[in-house]
Amino acid sequence: MVAGWWILTAFITVWCLFPVASILTTSFKTPGDLSNNQFLPTSWSTMNYEEIITGASRELFLTALWNSIGISVIATFIAVVLATLCAYAIARLNFPGKRVVLTVSLMVSMFPVISLVTPLFNMWRTIGLYDTWLGLIIPYLSLTLPIAIWTLAAFFQQIPWELEQAAQVDGATPLQAFRKVIVPLALPGVFTTAIIAFFIAWNDFVYGMSLTSSEAARTVPAALAFFSGASQFESPTGAISAAAIIVTIPIVILVVLFQRQIVAGLTSGAVKG
Amino acid sequence: MTTESTAQPAASRKKSVRPVKSKRTKAEARLGWWLAGPAFFIMIAVIFYPLMQALWDSLFSYRLTAPDDREFVGLSNYLTILTDSVWWSGFAVTVLITVVTVAVELVLGFALALVMHKAITSTRGFVRTVILVPYGIVTVVSAYAWYYMFSIDSGYMNNWMGWVPGVDSDLNWFAQAGSALTVIMLSEIWKTTPFISLLLLAGLAQVPEELSEAAAVDGATWRQRLWKVILPNMKAAIMVAVLFRALDAFRIFDAVFIMTNGDYGTEVLSLLAYRTSIVRLEIGLGSAVSVLLFLCVALLAFIAVKVFKVDLARGQGGKS
Amino acid sequence: MLTTSTLLLAGCSGDDGTPVLTWYTNPDDGGQAEIAARCTDAAEGRYRIETSVLPNDAASQREQLTRRLAAGDTTMDIMSLDPPFIPELSEPGFLAPVPDDVAAATTEDTLDGALAGAMWKDEIVSVPFWANTQLLWYRKSVAETAGLDMDQPVTWEQLIDAARDQEKYLGVQGANAESMTVWVNALVASAGGQILQNPEAGADELVTDLDSDAGRAAADVVGTIGSEGLGGPGLPTQAENESMLLFRGDNGSFMVNWPFVWPATNAAAEEGAVPEDLIDDIGWAVYPQMSEGQESAPPLGGINLGVGSESQNQDLAWDAIQCIVEPENQSYYFISNGNPPASASAYDDPEIEEMFPMADTIRESLDQAVPRPQTPYYNEVSTAIQDSFTPPSQVAEGTAVETGNFIEKVLRGEALL
């Protein structure tokens, strides 16, 4: 039985990590090796990393990396704050239009991003948001807010709010009751939501590609299309692979550090009081 | 918002019988909008204006590089699109990708969720970590990884899979729809199965352990417990997972854009919209494609909510 | 945030008050950035040129530029433009007119093909910077076995026969990409035809000319190579880089491709990725003919420079352009980045002969080269050709006429692409 679990674990590990390993080995290939049709390079080389970190594509890549980090973090922060307030209202309050809020956020989350690009582009040009951080943060909110609201609303609904009243009966003030009882229960959900929202913002490709035009705001997924080989006709496979690995590192760190929180947050229904 | 004001309604909730239009409910309504308002209006602003703009633009023959030739054409853009085989093949490919990926992901995701739920303590944390990697990875990165793996120029899959019938070193995966879509769908499945499995894990955690145990004591087989106890109790979680993934899959763009750019019968609707309005700068025609794409997605959601009764607002409405 | 961005948009001067010119460049090996630095030095404080890189492929470059120009961006000072897309930008007035003196000074000794690519409606609308053309590259061993005299022009038929007999692959670009239009246009033009009858007409009046002997002959070449598998299994996804890889391999025979293959293959040989003796086996000639004795029309590529009509530094921009296209900068660009000059005198640099022993062939080819159709609807025309001519194995005699009809329907807004 235990052996079975280990085999299963090994199988899942290979399946989940194989594509990452594949692009990792590609990123260590020399230009000549890129067409060798092998998984491993014949000689390991860090030249692709040098190319994007200290070489010709340095400016392009490092500014894009900085933009990606900054824009994603800010968008995540705003989305989580707003979504927490919104989800709290949905979970705890009766107010007319609650279903409208939920329906709208569902509509927003299913809205085809592509449809927004052209009108947003024109609007941003007029008001000067084109190719700025804010010009990406706002559309990123449309990606992150709905899922944040849904996740948090579902989460808040499972919090045993009676505990708050119980604490008050036991003599705690409303503020104490909220802070001591509710906040600890709510925090994992908020934290999980933040990570999910960050992943979504970090993942964006269409907005990053369409609403930026220079290093002022271009994010990494969009910047991949700007790498070049030694000439305009040669494929920048190596540089793309190296950059892909670097943008994957923060994901892996977050996952390794907060695996428990992410999963616990998503399975918060298990809170049994 | 201060904690004080958020704590206030908790007290007001004690009155479970709602008096009509009392001061309390009014205050609660106001507070509700104060809290939900900012998020709501941002979403409306970012979506509503562009949607209206797209609707308006779709009635014109309007090309960005020939602004003077802009001309009102009514619904003729829609007519052009709906009578064109390009739209319908894009539609078919999009539906195919949605159905296949969601179906496969549901099965795989459920299996993964079971593994995560039941895994022995020594591997549990590890499995969960590993599963979250594809979930967090950037779609574009995943697309490149799979593309380089299978590409006839740089890939090694033809070497590795030589034993599979139909695969040899001369197979160009991205030169025909069947094999290209297989790789595209593989990369989608790889990337998003963890999402489904996590949602299902949440559902799995909600299945009362006692029920399952009781059934086991009563002599039910594992399969019986799965069908009679576990799955029915997870219905809500499954429906939500399927709906979210289906809506997401229907808008697939990144993977197709990177791997084939829609060549050889792999064009999907998002890419068609992109190519028409962004690449060709045919704002009118492109907006019409966008609007139609939106309608398809809305229809999908409507069917899910009405026919399959996915109660997304399974909150207050259901409870009271 | 708002103020900063407004400042960025409106203010075009650097910290020290020197006007900053933005040069939108296509990705290269750093050559344009170096030339920008050189011209900034030469300007002695009158302006500073900063480069901003565009995406990798021609279509995306066009897309970025067009959208910014259409939006009235005031920072479009200098743009590296792919010639076929220039009419689309010129027609709605997105490009500032080239001042007469600049036009005269910069096109004095421009090669014919490159000059043709800079014209729209009989006027010079952009300044040629570098000019590209495809050569016929061949493996000497294969040509010898086939008994071909490569000092004489060869025909596509001979190449096809040689590849078929020796079971080798021809290096052509069969991917659904701009390179397909490059190939089709060269084939049609080499057969004495043209893709459009009246390229200067509006969308509703544009008439194609593919229902012709030249169109059918072009479809026949593409279809034969495709259906007989002579382009290798990778043909349907093969663009310039992939066909070079194919040509270098064991099955390589002949290839039509741009000169970048020479520095790229030399670099690969130095690195040990290809056998050392491969270099000695590579020869070059002018683009193959469609029928014996009829001069071929090789593809024309390259980059021209234009100035946005909303640019606030137009005079300085033209000044900078004159510096950029100086023959010595063009030679430098050729030697360092492998992109051939548009100016005849730039070929006089002795280092060129050393680095590119085929420089004379390139010049000859540039004189013969024929641009792709110059129309404001080039993107539609090209995309329609790419869609119809791929995969090459499906191309048959009827493809030519179908493509023509398809282009016309798309331009009239009756069909999607």
Coordinates of C-alpha atoms in Angstrom, one line a residue, chain A residues 30-32 35 60 117 121 125 127-128 130 132-134 209-210 212-214 218 225-228 230-236, chain C residues 1-2 5 9 26-29 52-56 64 67-68 71-73 130 132 240-242 244-245 258 260 264 271 273:
Chain A
T30 CA 23.9 26.2 -26.9
P31 CA 22.5 27.5 -30.2
G32 CA 23.9 24.5 -31.9
S35 CA 18.1 21.6 -32.9
L60 CA 14.6 44.3 -22.2
V117 CA -8.3 45.3 -25.8
F121 CA -6.3 50.8 -26.1
R125 CA -4.3 56.6 -25.5
I127 CA -6.2 59.8 -21.2
G128 CA -2.5 59.0 -21.1
Y130 CA -1.3 53.7 -22.4
T132 CA 1.9 52.9 -18.0
W133 CA 1.7 50.6 -14.9
L134 CA -1.7 52.0 -14.0
M209 CA 1.1 42.6 -25.2
S210 CA -1.6 45.0 -26.4
T212 CA 2.2 48.4 -23.7
S213 CA 4.7 49.5 -26.2
S214 CA 8.0 50.1 -24.5
R218 CA 6.0 45.7 -20.8
A225 CA 8.1 38.1 -28.2
F226 CA 10.7 40.7 -28.3
F227 CA 13.8 38.6 -27.9
S228 CA 15.8 38.1 -31.0
A230 CA 21.6 36.7 -33.7
S231 CA 19.7 38.0 -36.6
Q232 CA 16.0 38.8 -37.1
F233 CA 15.4 35.4 -38.8
E234 CA 17.0 33.2 -36.1
S235 CA 14.7 31.9 -33.4
P236 CA 15.4 33.2 -29.9
Chain C
M1 CA 1.0 58.6 -12.1
L2 CA -1.1 60.5 -14.5
S5 CA 2.8 59.7 -18.0
L9 CA 4.2 61.7 -23.7
N26 CA 13.2 45.8 -35.3
P27 CA 15.2 43.3 -33.2
D28 CA 18.7 42.7 -34.5
D29 CA 22.1 41.9 -33.0
S52 CA 12.9 51.2 -28.6
V53 CA 12.7 47.7 -29.9
L54 CA 9.7 46.3 -31.8
P55 CA 8.5 42.6 -31.7
N56 CA 10.2 39.9 -33.6
Q64 CA 2.5 47.9 -33.1
R67 CA -1.8 51.2 -33.9
R68 CA 0.5 53.8 -32.3
A71 CA -3.6 56.9 -32.2
G72 CA -1.5 60.0 -33.0
D73 CA 1.5 59.1 -30.9
W130 CA 19.4 48.4 -45.7
N132 CA 17.8 42.4 -48.3
E240 CA 13.8 31.0 -42.7
N241 CA 15.6 29.7 -39.6
E242 CA 14.2 26.2 -40.0
M244 CA 18.6 26.9 -42.8
L245 CA 18.8 24.1 -40.3
W258 CA 18.5 35.6 -46.9
F260 CA 22.0 35.8 -42.6
A264 CA 24.9 32.1 -38.7
E271 CA 30.9 26.4 -32.1
A273 CA 27.4 22.5 -34.0

